[in-house]
Amino acid sequence: MKVAVFSTKAYDRQFLSAANSPTQQKLVFFEPRLNRDTAILAAGFPAVCVFVHDQVDGPTLELLASRGTRLVVLRCAGFNNVDLQAAADLGITVVRVPAYSPYGVAEHAVGLILSLNRKIHRAYNRVREGNFSIDGLLGFNLHERTVGIVGTGKIGLILGQIMKGFGCELLAYDVYRNPELEALGGKYVQLPELFANSDIISLHCPLTPETHHLINTEAIKQIKSGVMLINTSRGALIDTQAVIEGLKSGKIGYLGMDVYEQESELFFEDLSGEIIQDDIFQRLITFPNVLITGHQAFFTAEALHNIAETTFANIADIEEGRPCANEIRAQPSV
């Protein structure tokens, strides 16, 4: 199958090309993101392969369908950038990679926790400048602290396992209980109780209408003063303006983010020579107790290998007419 691959970097081309050797799909790599303006590049391609910030809305899908595309292959887990109903109406199949880096994401969350707590990022810069003072670098023991995990699927469970190894107490919230987390001693509670009793809150849930701005002004009123808030899941789980107010008041003591609700115009690009126009993001990075990484939690060799392998398995399933376990469809309206 001829596949137009959008939003590609050197690492995408490396891992996709390596995984493609046995199947010999005809890949054409494009650096631009897919959107209404770039959809013309996919003319004559039965399939397009896209990533988290590609725009796969109704108008883009219509343009793709009119030029022969019948398959959208997501090389990521999230699909909130895809209009699934429009795809269904146009006869376009959509597949994704549902899980590829649970250990990588959980470990990155722990990295943010350790760096924020012991101020490793600030100490690194001091030492490079010959400043060996430890004033202002005071941390706390993770042992016997309470970690609240919101979302206890694969990533949330692994985070729980790691934090249990530090001697932490675990509180959890999810629509569905995970017996493996309960076996670790994790206690499921409602969100207000988790907010009120957690020293660290880590978000590992999908972005849905119900979880949009899960951390908002009302939630911040309920959290323990000085809490550490970690988000390696979806940017829009956090109301950024409300969190800024929480940081200014001291209610939020630490903030670690690998995602940001307006990240599509920033992340995965080198903007070091440009003036960033996002005033909210610029305000965030002025806080000394905020640590932001650019959507790299998934970024391990194992993850990129798994993404590539699953991507080609999905394409093969569709091409050969087999049911694909990773196909996603619009939910019927109630």
Rosetta silent file (secondary structure, phi, psi, omega in degrees, C-alpha in Angstrom):
SEQUENCE: MKVAVFSTKAYDRQFLSAANSPTQQKLVFFEPRLNRDTAILAAGFPAVCVFVHDQVDGPTLELLASRGTRLVVLRCAGFNNVDLQAAADLGITVVRVPAYSPYGVAEHAVGLILSLNRKIHRAYNRVREGNFSIDGLLGFNLHERTVGIVGTGKIGLILGQIMKGFGCELLAYDVYRNPELEALGGKYVQLPELFANSDIISLHCPLTPETHHLINTEAIKQIKSGVMLINTSRGALIDTQAVIEGLKSGKIGYLGMDVYEQESELFFEDLSGEIIQDDIFQRLITFPNVLITGHQAFFTAEALHNIAETTFANIADIEEGRPCANEIRAQPSV
SCORE:     score description
SCORE:     0.000 S_00000001
   1 L     0.000  140.874  177.380    0.000    0.000    0.000 S_00000001
   2 E   -86.295  122.697 -172.190    1.185    3.511   -0.784 S_00000001
   3 E  -123.966  126.041  173.339    1.234    5.514    2.465 S_00000001
   4 E   -90.487  117.472 -174.764    1.727    9.276    2.915 S_00000001
   5 E  -105.291  113.263 -176.273    3.461    9.757    6.264 S_00000001
   6 L   -97.466  164.790  177.127    2.998   13.241    7.737 S_00000001
   7 L    55.795   45.975 -175.659    4.768   15.092   10.583 S_00000001
   8 L   -96.497  137.887  170.565    7.939   13.090   10.152 S_00000001
   9 L  -111.530  175.715 -178.903   11.243   13.735   11.856 S_00000001
  10 H   -57.538  -39.372 -178.484   14.501   11.851   11.303 S_00000001
  11 H   -68.422  -33.370  175.724   13.662    9.409   14.099 S_00000001
  12 H   -63.086  -47.233 -178.935   10.272    8.611   12.542 S_00000001
  13 H   -62.277  -38.407 -179.306   11.882    7.822    9.203 S_00000001
  14 H   -62.756  -52.461 -174.205   14.528    5.675   10.891 S_00000001
  15 H   -75.482  -36.598  178.395   12.166    3.453   12.873 S_00000001
  16 H   -68.161  -41.237  179.278    9.391    3.264   10.279 S_00000001
  17 H   -64.652  -40.336  179.573   11.802    2.364    7.497 S_00000001
  18 H   -64.811  -41.935 -178.703   13.428   -0.332    9.633 S_00000001
  19 H   -73.788  -20.394 -175.906   10.083   -1.881   10.555 S_00000001
  20 H   -81.045  -12.899 -173.958    8.869   -1.703    6.958 S_00000001
  21 L   -52.462  -46.155 -178.129   11.542   -4.004    5.560 S_00000001
  22 L   -72.107  -30.359 -171.694    9.515   -7.246    5.781 S_00000001
  23 L   -95.116  -26.266  177.047    6.223   -5.753    4.560 S_00000001
  24 L    56.515   45.445  167.572    7.481   -3.353    1.908 S_00000001
  25 L   -68.954  152.200 -179.135    4.727   -0.765    2.131 S_00000001
  26 E   -92.476   97.479 -175.954    5.450    2.188   -0.139 S_00000001
  27 E   -93.519  134.409  170.968    6.167    5.022    2.282 S_00000001
  28 E  -123.531  119.089 -173.232    6.472    8.651    1.232 S_00000001
  29 E   -93.199  134.911  175.759    7.582   10.911    4.086 S_00000001
  30 L  -124.687  131.471  177.171    6.380   14.494    4.489 S_00000001
  31 L   -72.917  -37.902 -178.426    7.722   16.875    7.133 S_00000001
  32 L   -63.314  157.779  173.066    4.631   19.143    7.249 S_00000001
  33 L   -76.689  152.629  174.443    1.666   18.323    9.435 S_00000001
  34 L   -75.885  130.154  172.272   -1.506   17.114    7.802 S_00000001
  35 L  -157.645 -170.240 -177.019   -4.186   19.799    7.603 S_00000001
  36 L   -64.114  -28.531 -178.516   -6.569   21.290    5.063 S_00000001
  37 L   -81.485  -33.385 -175.235   -3.716   22.997    3.236 S_00000001
  38 L   -96.140   -5.008 -178.326   -1.357   20.014    3.066 S_00000001
  39 H   -58.116  -25.975  179.550   -3.957   17.310    2.323 S_00000001
  40 H   -59.793  -27.239  179.953   -3.214   17.788   -1.381 S_00000001
  41 H   -63.470  -23.450 -177.480    0.131   16.055   -0.785 S_00000001
  42 H   -92.023    9.992 -179.878   -1.773   12.821   -0.139 S_00000001
  43 L   -57.887  126.747  179.214   -3.528   12.810   -3.521 S_00000001
  44 L    85.354    0.088  178.269   -3.574    9.258   -4.857 S_00000001
  45 L   -94.195  122.674  176.751   -2.464    7.697   -1.563 S_00000001
  46 L   -64.928  -23.507 -176.631   -4.864    5.005   -0.242 S_00000001
  47 E  -137.639  146.938  169.604   -3.515    5.635    3.298 S_00000001
  48 E  -121.922  144.622  178.260   -2.134    8.476    5.376 S_00000001
  49 E  -116.605  124.883 -170.716   -0.100    8.001    8.544 S_00000001
  50 E  -132.258  169.176 -177.311   -0.384   10.819   11.097 S_00000001
  51 L  -124.258 -169.220 -166.225    0.685   11.866   14.592 S_00000001
  52 L   -64.123  -29.535 -175.734   -0.800   13.707   17.565 S_00000001
  53 L  -105.825    8.289  173.689   -0.869   17.239   16.143 S_00000001
  54 L   -72.566  144.997 -176.783   -2.027   16.477   12.632 S_00000001
  55 L   -95.637  106.545 -177.187   -5.423   17.990   11.840 S_00000001
  56 E  -117.013   55.730 -179.258   -7.776   15.202   10.796 S_00000001
  57 L   -88.174 -179.232 -176.493  -11.045   17.118   10.985 S_00000001
  58 H   -54.625  -53.682 -179.949  -14.075   16.845    8.720 S_00000001
  59 H   -59.449  -39.217  178.015  -12.893   19.203    5.945 S_00000001
  60 H   -65.041  -42.665  179.054   -9.446   17.570    5.845 S_00000001
  61 H   -63.417  -37.998  177.759  -11.015   14.119    5.663 S_00000001
  62 H   -62.088  -42.292  177.599  -13.275   15.256    2.834 S_00000001
  63 H   -63.391  -42.813  178.841  -10.235   16.442    0.887 S_00000001
  64 H   -62.917  -47.197 -177.590   -8.442   13.159    1.538 S_00000001
  65 H   -62.278  -37.929 -178.474  -11.462   11.061    0.534 S_00000001
  66 H   -67.037  -17.184 -178.639  -11.963   13.012   -2.673 S_00000001
  67 L  -112.452   15.448  169.420   -8.419   12.106   -3.713 S_00000001
  68 L   104.874   -1.191 -179.936   -8.588    8.413   -2.922 S_00000001
  69 L   -76.494  132.731  178.896   -7.616    8.013    0.740 S_00000001
  70 L  -127.514    1.207 -177.658   -9.520    5.275    2.557 S_00000001
  71 E  -143.288  127.530  172.655   -7.326    4.648    5.604 S_00000001
  72 E  -110.435  120.015 -176.660   -6.026    6.928    8.367 S_00000001
  73 E  -109.695  109.531  176.768   -3.237    5.305   10.378 S_00000001
  74 E   -85.361  127.978  173.934   -2.482    6.984   13.702 S_00000001
  75 L   -99.980   47.741 -179.968    0.973    6.267   15.071 S_00000001
  76 L  -158.295  171.834 -179.478   -0.164    7.341   18.537 S_00000001
  77 L   -88.290  -41.543 -177.396   -2.769    6.383   21.127 S_00000001
  78 L   -70.705  146.803  179.971   -4.772    9.617   21.288 S_00000001
  79 L  -139.129   23.380  179.250   -7.362   10.323   18.610 S_00000001
  80 L   -70.881   -9.574  176.655   -9.047   13.524   19.776 S_00000001
  81 L   -90.777    5.017 -177.770   -7.647   15.212   16.643 S_00000001
  82 E  -114.357  131.476  173.261   -9.738   12.930   14.384 S_00000001
  83 L   -85.213   93.483 -174.737  -13.388   13.483   13.470 S_00000001
  84 H   -66.599  -34.425  179.359  -14.434    9.848   13.684 S_00000001
  85 H   -67.442  -42.185  177.209  -18.003   10.502   12.595 S_00000001
  86 H   -62.505  -40.351  177.938  -16.840   12.308    9.465 S_00000001
  87 H   -60.423  -44.847  179.791  -14.448    9.441    8.739 S_00000001
  88 H   -62.187  -43.006 -179.163  -17.281    6.922    9.062 S_00000001
  89 H   -63.691  -30.222 -177.679  -19.540    8.976    6.796 S_00000001
  90 L   -93.029   -0.488 -179.460  -16.804    9.124    4.162 S_00000001
  91 L    75.070   26.025  179.234  -15.974    5.428    4.370 S_00000001
  92 L   -99.057  128.034  176.869  -12.534    6.042    5.855 S_00000001
  93 E   -86.357  141.571  179.398  -11.162    3.497    8.320 S_00000001
  94 E  -123.620  128.788  177.079   -9.164    4.802   11.298 S_00000001
  95 E  -127.968  159.546 -177.381   -6.631    2.715   13.248 S_00000001
  96 L  -142.977  177.820  173.386   -4.263    3.635   16.064 S_00000001
  97 L  -110.481   98.501 -168.844   -1.462    2.386   18.328 S_00000001
  98 L   -70.502  -29.071 -178.038   -3.253    2.052   21.684 S_00000001
  99 L  -151.568  125.523 -177.166   -0.238    1.360   23.914 S_00000001
 100 L  -141.850  -16.993 -174.302    3.429    1.676   23.078 S_00000001
 101 L  -149.269   47.505 -177.336    5.360    3.224   25.942 S_00000001
 102 H   -61.945  -39.023  178.865    3.734    2.648   29.339 S_00000001
 103 H   -69.190  -41.650 -179.892    7.082    2.202   31.093 S_00000001
 104 H   -60.241  -45.434 -178.360    8.612    5.182   29.296 S_00000001
 105 H   -67.999  -44.394  179.664    5.766    7.533   30.227 S_00000001
 106 H   -62.921  -42.282  179.890    5.587    6.345   33.834 S_00000001
 107 H   -65.940  -36.157  177.487    9.354    6.601   34.238 S_00000001
 108 H   -65.507  -39.081  176.538    9.321   10.113   32.771 S_00000001
 109 H   -59.916  -40.977  177.804    6.661   11.116   35.300 S_00000001
 110 H   -65.579  -38.041  176.613    8.949    9.846   38.061 S_00000001
 111 H   -59.688  -41.759  176.696   11.799   11.829   36.521 S_00000001
 112 H   -63.743  -42.305  179.477    9.711   14.997   36.754 S_00000001
 113 H   -59.790  -49.690 -177.724    8.827   14.191   40.370 S_00000001
 114 H   -65.412  -41.867 -178.728   12.468   13.657   41.375 S_00000001
 115 H   -65.372  -44.128  179.319   13.727   16.704   39.469 S_00000001
 116 H   -66.128  -42.760 -176.712   11.102   19.022   40.921 S_00000001
 117 H   -64.474  -51.124 -175.739   11.490   17.694   44.447 S_00000001
 118 H   -94.970    5.879  175.348   15.288   17.819   44.613 S_00000001
 119 L    54.673   41.998 -175.948   15.524   20.765   42.178 S_00000001
 120 H   -63.169  -39.231 -179.061   17.990   18.866   40.024 S_00000001
 121 H   -64.202  -36.185  178.856   17.384   21.103   36.999 S_00000001
 122 H   -75.091  -39.277  178.772   18.205   24.212   39.041 S_00000001
 123 H   -63.728  -38.067  179.360   21.240   22.592   40.710 S_00000001
 124 H   -58.989  -46.390 -179.752   22.590   21.579   37.288 S_00000001
 125 H   -67.230  -37.296  178.337   22.554   25.170   36.072 S_00000001
 126 H   -61.532  -49.307 -175.789   24.123   26.462   39.292 S_00000001
 127 H   -62.927  -37.042  177.620   27.031   24.035   39.162 S_00000001
 128 H   -61.436  -26.384  179.665   27.714   24.881   35.514 S_00000001
 129 L   -96.661    8.495  179.736   28.139   28.494   36.631 S_00000001
 130 L    78.541   15.816 -179.628   30.432   27.561   39.529 S_00000001
 131 L  -101.267  110.190 -176.621   27.722   28.141   42.129 S_00000001
 132 L  -106.575   16.082  175.940   27.777   25.331   44.678 S_00000001
 133 L   -68.857  141.955  177.273   25.372   26.873   47.177 S_00000001
 134 L  -107.339    8.391  174.141   22.515   24.578   48.186 S_00000001
 135 L   -59.910  134.207  178.755   20.283   27.351   49.500 S_00000001
 136 L    83.657    2.823 -178.811   16.845   27.028   47.939 S_00000001
 137 L  -108.104   16.773 -176.741   17.358   23.402   46.907 S_00000001
 138 L   -65.611  131.396  177.222   15.636   21.808   49.900 S_00000001
 139 L  -116.926 -162.531  177.484   13.540   18.755   49.016 S_00000001
 140 L  -141.106  157.088  176.310   11.544   16.137   50.913 S_00000001
 141 L   -71.425  133.005  172.944   11.651   12.373   51.335 S_00000001
 142 L   -71.733  -27.873 -179.481    9.285   10.507   49.028 S_00000001
 143 L   -54.651  127.093  178.441    9.140    7.731   51.614 S_00000001
 144 L    72.136    6.385  171.868    5.702    7.675   53.327 S_00000001
 145 L   -79.392  158.919 -178.496    4.340   10.481   51.121 S_00000001
 146 E  -102.967  125.884  179.372    0.948    9.980   49.506 S_00000001
 147 E  -109.668  123.660  176.122    0.728    9.809   45.717 S_00000001
 148 E   -97.736  121.583 -177.412   -2.658   10.271   44.068 S_00000001
 149 E  -109.572  116.968  179.782   -2.910    8.566   40.668 S_00000001
 150 E  -101.668  105.204 -173.708   -5.752    9.719   38.437 S_00000001
 151 L   101.413  108.998 -171.837   -6.209    7.017   35.802 S_00000001
 152 L  -120.648   42.984  169.923   -4.959    3.531   36.643 S_00000001
 153 L   -76.587 -149.639 -175.110   -4.516    1.834   33.282 S_00000001
 154 H   -59.694  -46.810 -176.820   -1.117    0.520   32.189 S_00000001
 155 H   -69.129  -46.524  179.647    0.789    3.758   32.792 S_00000001
 156 H   -60.359  -38.703  178.153   -0.927    4.584   36.079 S_00000001
 157 H   -63.771  -46.176 -179.388   -0.299    1.056   37.345 S_00000001
 158 H   -63.244  -40.670  175.756    3.409    1.197   36.474 S_00000001
 159 H   -59.164  -42.997  178.353    3.725    4.577   38.185 S_00000001
 160 H   -59.668  -40.879  179.242    2.082    3.034   41.243 S_00000001
 161 H   -63.255  -43.618 -179.175    4.574    0.166   41.216 S_00000001
 162 H   -66.192  -46.215 -177.744    7.524    2.554   41.021 S_00000001
 163 H   -68.616  -30.886  174.031    6.237    4.896   43.726 S_00000001
 164 H   -61.849  -34.810  177.068    5.428    1.938   45.970 S_00000001
 165 H   -64.830  -26.472  175.006    9.109    1.077   45.653 S_00000001
 166 L   -79.817   -7.601 -177.913    9.920    4.477   47.143 S_00000001
 167 L    89.274   23.558 -178.991    7.694    3.615   50.104 S_00000001
 168 L   -85.237  153.482  168.491    4.810    5.868   49.099 S_00000001
 169 E   -85.807  144.193 -174.756    1.153    5.431   49.999 S_00000001
 170 E  -116.899  124.642  167.503   -1.108    5.175   46.950 S_00000001
 171 E  -111.344  149.917 -174.905   -4.514    6.732   46.395 S_00000001
 172 E  -142.958  150.449  171.947   -6.283    6.164   43.086 S_00000001
 173 E  -137.799  132.190  174.646   -9.220    7.337   41.047 S_00000001
 174 L  -164.292  155.155  175.125  -10.606    5.698   37.918 S_00000001
 175 L   -64.850  -33.990  179.201  -13.954    4.774   36.458 S_00000001
 176 L  -118.805  130.596  179.028  -12.717    1.171   36.495 S_00000001
 177 L   -76.177  142.675  176.680  -10.712   -0.291   39.359 S_00000001
 178 L  -105.360  110.499 -177.268   -7.452   -2.064   38.562 S_00000001
 179 H   -60.844  -26.644  178.525   -7.039   -5.102   40.854 S_00000001
 180 H   -67.382  -35.452  177.101   -3.271   -5.054   40.286 S_00000001
 181 H   -70.492  -39.649  177.549   -3.077   -1.576   41.803 S_00000001
 182 H   -62.733  -35.177  178.364   -5.234   -2.681   44.729 S_00000001
 183 H   -65.131  -24.661  175.934   -2.846   -5.620   45.237 S_00000001
 184 L   -77.491  -10.255 -174.544   -0.064   -3.050   45.708 S_00000001
 185 L   101.864    5.847  177.843   -2.085   -1.484   48.517 S_00000001
 186 L   -67.405  138.244 -177.725   -3.578    1.272   46.392 S_00000001
 187 E  -112.092  122.559  177.761   -6.845    2.636   47.754 S_00000001
 188 E   -81.989  131.132 -179.657   -9.552    3.835   45.377 S_00000001
 189 L  -138.779  169.861  173.314  -11.273    7.026   46.506 S_00000001
 190 L   -77.406  160.301 -174.985  -13.344    9.800   44.958 S_00000001
 191 H   -56.662  -43.576 -179.836  -11.511   12.782   43.510 S_00000001
 192 H   -57.619  -38.625  178.602  -12.178   15.204   46.395 S_00000001
 193 H   -69.513  -40.421  177.729  -10.567   12.777   48.852 S_00000001
 194 H   -62.644  -45.362 -179.835   -7.630   12.159   46.523 S_00000001
 195 H   -60.476  -41.815 -172.977   -7.128   15.891   46.034 S_00000001
 196 H   -73.922  -23.060 -170.768   -7.280   16.620   49.761 S_00000001
 197 H  -116.010   -1.902 -176.339   -4.854   13.901   50.866 S_00000001
 198 L   -93.705  134.512  171.969   -2.224   13.596   48.139 S_00000001
 199 L   -81.456  -29.867  177.956    1.222   15.144   48.390 S_00000001
 200 E  -131.569  132.496  175.941    1.761   14.343   44.706 S_00000001
 201 E  -119.433  124.701 -179.888   -0.992   14.086   42.076 S_00000001
 202 E  -122.037  129.856 -174.189   -0.145   12.453   38.741 S_00000001
 203 E   -98.035  126.818 -178.770   -2.576   12.443   35.811 S_00000001
 204 L  -142.303   43.358 -177.496   -2.794    9.367   33.565 S_00000001
 205 L  -118.878  158.459  178.595   -6.287    9.489   32.084 S_00000001
 206 L   -72.449  163.027  175.626   -7.552   10.077   28.537 S_00000001
 207 L   -90.182  116.099  177.786   -8.958   13.395   27.392 S_00000001
 208 L  -133.338  170.324  175.062  -12.741   13.196   27.204 S_00000001
 209 L   -55.767  -31.532 -178.639  -15.498   15.760   27.697 S_00000001
 210 L   -75.128  -30.308 -176.937  -15.666   14.552   31.314 S_00000001
 211 L   -98.990   -4.247  178.512  -11.932   14.961   31.980 S_00000001
 212 L   -59.766  126.534 -176.830  -11.428   18.244   30.098 S_00000001
 213 L    53.351   44.717  174.806   -9.990   20.741   32.625 S_00000001
 214 L   -56.610  -39.288  175.310  -10.187   18.124   35.355 S_00000001
 215 E   -96.155   99.166 -177.583   -7.755   20.321   37.260 S_00000001
 216 L  -128.527 -170.159 -177.151   -9.628   23.618   37.419 S_00000001
 217 H   -58.090  -43.250 -179.021  -10.302   26.357   39.980 S_00000001
 218 H   -65.872  -41.784  178.808  -12.683   24.181   41.995 S_00000001
 219 H   -63.849  -40.709 -178.271  -10.284   21.239   42.045 S_00000001
 220 H   -64.830  -30.944  175.817   -7.409   23.475   43.136 S_00000001
 221 H   -63.613  -27.975 -175.045   -9.490   24.658   46.086 S_00000001
 222 H   -88.219  -18.256 -172.817   -9.718   21.004   47.222 S_00000001
 223 L   -76.438  157.347  175.968   -6.047   20.031   46.929 S_00000001
 224 L   -65.923  135.654 -178.763   -3.581   19.912   49.773 S_00000001
 225 L   -61.569  132.699  179.316   -1.594   23.142   49.972 S_00000001
 226 L    86.764   11.978 -176.590    1.838   22.793   48.382 S_00000001
 227 E   -61.037  152.259  170.242    0.896   19.760   46.277 S_00000001
 228 E   -98.584  124.318 -178.394    3.082   18.547   43.419 S_00000001
 229 E  -112.259  126.281 -177.280    1.046   18.232   40.212 S_00000001
 230 E  -122.591  132.116  176.340    2.335   16.057   37.347 S_00000001
 231 E  -134.144  109.107  173.893    0.778   15.724   33.888 S_00000001
 232 L  -118.226   21.666 -173.894    2.247   13.375   31.273 S_00000001
 233 L  -106.299  -85.163  179.196   -1.124   12.499   29.752 S_00000001
 234 L  -134.497  136.490 -173.937   -3.089   15.171   27.854 S_00000001
 235 H   -59.704  -39.392 -173.882   -2.563   18.913   28.100 S_00000001
 236 H   -77.973    4.567  169.175   -6.221   19.871   28.324 S_00000001
 237 H   -66.835  -21.067 -176.400   -6.695   17.876   31.532 S_00000001
 238 E  -113.159  130.903  169.479   -5.354   21.047   33.151 S_00000001
 239 L   -81.376  100.853 -170.474   -6.895   24.514   33.010 S_00000001
 240 H   -59.826  -41.142 -179.060   -3.584   26.320   32.597 S_00000001
 241 H   -64.155  -39.522  178.045   -4.826   29.733   33.699 S_00000001
 242 H   -65.297  -38.220  179.710   -6.302   28.243   36.886 S_00000001
 243 H   -67.518  -36.680  176.126   -3.029   26.425   37.582 S_00000001
 244 H   -60.544  -43.216  176.841   -1.085   29.662   37.168 S_00000001
 245 H   -63.275  -37.482  176.983   -3.290   31.240   39.829 S_00000001
 246 H   -64.630  -37.587  176.768   -2.678   28.171   42.004 S_00000001
 247 H   -67.669  -41.936 -179.055    1.069   28.575   41.593 S_00000001
 248 H   -64.546  -35.903 -178.781    0.914   32.284   42.428 S_00000001
 249 H   -81.362  -14.560 -176.931   -1.074   31.618   45.612 S_00000001
 250 L    89.041   -3.422  178.254    1.211   28.776   46.696 S_00000001
 251 L   -61.107  -41.566  172.366   -1.626   26.259   46.656 S_00000001
 252 E   -97.667  119.334 -176.138    0.325   24.357   44.002 S_00000001
 253 E   -88.890  -25.792 -178.255    3.883   23.933   45.216 S_00000001
 254 E  -149.865  145.555  176.601    5.329   22.197   42.153 S_00000001
 255 E  -137.794  123.344  175.780    4.189   21.633   38.579 S_00000001
 256 E  -122.307  124.845 -176.749    5.671   19.130   36.140 S_00000001
 257 E  -135.717  135.903  169.701    4.217   18.866   32.624 S_00000001
 258 L  -108.057   -2.538 -179.079    5.167   16.974   29.495 S_00000001
 259 L  -137.122  157.801 -176.453    2.003   18.169   27.750 S_00000001
 260 L  -149.443  139.583 -170.084    0.286   21.535   27.379 S_00000001
 261 L   -65.713  -19.749  176.014   -3.227   22.321   26.185 S_00000001
 262 L  -114.868   32.135 -172.153   -2.005   24.656   23.417 S_00000001
 263 H   -72.047  -17.886 -172.733    1.095   22.643   22.581 S_00000001
 264 H   -59.162  -25.803  178.879    0.265   22.022   18.912 S_00000001
 265 H   -91.144   -1.374 -174.305    1.857   25.339   17.929 S_00000001
 266 L  -122.339  -55.469 -166.359    4.962   24.726   20.033 S_00000001
 267 L   -72.887  151.158 -178.581    6.012   21.159   20.676 S_00000001
 268 L    76.373    5.643  179.015    8.166   19.030   18.339 S_00000001
 269 L  -124.367  151.648  175.212    9.587   22.168   16.682 S_00000001
 270 L   -89.902  104.278 -179.997   12.763   24.205   17.270 S_00000001
 271 L  -110.086   21.154 -173.773   11.522   27.700   18.104 S_00000001
 272 L   -64.883  -21.596  179.418   14.690   28.836   19.855 S_00000001
 273 L  -101.047   11.348 -176.686   15.236   31.631   17.343 S_00000001
 274 L  -119.789  162.749  173.465   11.665   32.913   17.412 S_00000001
 275 L   -89.063  115.806 -179.877    9.477   34.983   19.727 S_00000001
 276 L   -74.439  126.188 -173.160    6.934   32.648   21.259 S_00000001
 277 L   -88.506   -8.199 -177.575    3.540   34.321   21.051 S_00000001
 278 L   -81.848  100.426 -175.850    1.792   32.189   23.692 S_00000001
 279 H   -67.478  -32.265  179.883    1.702   34.493   26.729 S_00000001
 280 H   -67.186  -45.469  178.207    0.230   31.837   29.026 S_00000001
 281 H   -62.802  -42.507  179.341    3.039   29.391   28.258 S_00000001
 282 H   -61.501  -36.336  176.767    5.612   32.157   28.664 S_00000001
 283 H   -65.957  -41.636 -178.981    4.157   32.969   32.079 S_00000001
 284 H   -57.276  -45.097 -172.892    4.364   29.324   33.119 S_00000001
 285 L   -76.662   -1.838  174.817    8.067   28.995   32.423 S_00000001
 286 L   -81.423  -16.733 -177.335    8.897   31.993   34.621 S_00000001
 287 L   -77.605  133.484  179.916    8.036   30.035   37.780 S_00000001
 288 L   -72.262  -16.793 -178.633   11.061   28.435   39.484 S_00000001
 289 L  -103.912   24.494  177.202    8.909   25.516   40.678 S_00000001
 290 E  -119.932  132.975  177.210    7.657   24.572   37.192 S_00000001
 291 E  -128.317  120.159 -177.548    9.372   22.020   34.963 S_00000001
 292 E  -121.752  131.425  170.353    8.091   21.496   31.406 S_00000001
 293 L  -115.802  157.992 -168.302    9.312   18.999   28.814 S_00000001
 294 L   -94.119   61.847  177.213    8.129   19.000   25.211 S_00000001
 295 L    59.146   51.094 -178.718    5.969   15.854   24.908 S_00000001
 296 L  -112.312    2.934 -175.853    8.938   13.507   25.193 S_00000001
 297 L   -58.793  -34.831 -178.965    7.638   11.082   27.823 S_00000001
 298 L   -76.970  -11.978 -160.263    6.858    8.486   25.141 S_00000001
 299 L   -83.925   78.389  173.455   10.208    9.000   23.419 S_00000001
 300 L  -126.149  159.111  178.851   12.205    5.815   23.972 S_00000001
 301 H   -59.506  -39.407  179.708   13.743    3.444   21.448 S_00000001
 302 H   -62.735  -41.044 -178.894   11.389    0.724   22.624 S_00000001
 303 H   -65.548  -45.994 -178.920    8.362    2.954   22.083 S_00000001
 304 H   -64.400  -35.468  175.259    9.351    4.012   18.575 S_00000001
 305 H   -64.348  -46.118 -179.474    9.966    0.372   17.667 S_00000001
 306 H   -64.677  -39.849  178.097    6.573   -0.651   19.057 S_00000001
 307 H   -59.969  -47.469 -178.077    4.819    2.217   17.276 S_00000001
 308 H   -64.030  -45.498 -178.592    6.348    1.225   13.948 S_00000001
 309 H   -61.458  -46.274 -178.496    5.606   -2.487   14.378 S_00000001
 310 H   -68.396  -36.738  178.272    1.972   -1.892   15.365 S_00000001
 311 H   -57.863  -47.418 -178.770    1.486    0.668   12.601 S_00000001
 312 H   -73.168  -30.713  174.740    2.462   -1.834    9.915 S_00000001
 313 H   -65.250  -39.707  177.381    0.474   -4.624   11.541 S_00000001
 314 H   -62.344  -45.496 -179.847   -2.589   -2.347   11.438 S_00000001
 315 H   -61.361  -43.295 -179.130   -2.009   -1.545    7.756 S_00000001
 316 H   -63.131  -40.722  178.616   -1.584   -5.237    6.922 S_00000001
 317 H   -58.408  -48.575 -177.785   -4.828   -6.144    8.711 S_00000001
 318 H   -68.158  -43.168 -177.519   -6.811   -3.591    6.731 S_00000001
 319 H   -62.116  -35.806 -176.338   -5.051   -4.306    3.436 S_00000001
 320 L   -97.631    7.178  173.760   -5.718   -8.032    3.717 S_00000001
 321 L    76.423   19.055  177.934   -9.298   -7.662    4.926 S_00000001
 322 L   -89.643  152.144  172.182   -8.742   -8.976    8.450 S_00000001
 323 L   -61.433  137.610  179.568  -10.460   -7.506   11.518 S_00000001
 324 L  -110.833  119.963 -178.438   -8.122   -4.999   13.169 S_00000001
 325 L   -64.846  -19.735 -176.064   -8.224   -4.858   16.967 S_00000001
 326 L  -100.796   12.945  174.755   -6.896   -1.305   16.843 S_00000001
 327 E   -72.630  140.704  177.573   -9.623    0.152   14.641 S_00000001
 328 L  -121.584  140.764 -176.856  -11.511    3.034   16.256 S_00000001
 329 L  -131.815  157.817  176.632  -15.013    4.118   15.333 S_00000001
 330 L   -63.399  138.732  177.169  -17.362    6.909   16.247 S_00000001
 331 L   -77.164  135.886  178.612  -19.510    6.098   19.240 S_00000001
 332 L   -62.295  138.553  179.915  -23.218    5.961   18.438 S_00000001
 333 L   -70.668  143.014 -176.925  -25.097    8.962   19.779 S_00000001
 334 L   -87.349    0.000    0.000  -27.403    8.226   22.707 S_00000001
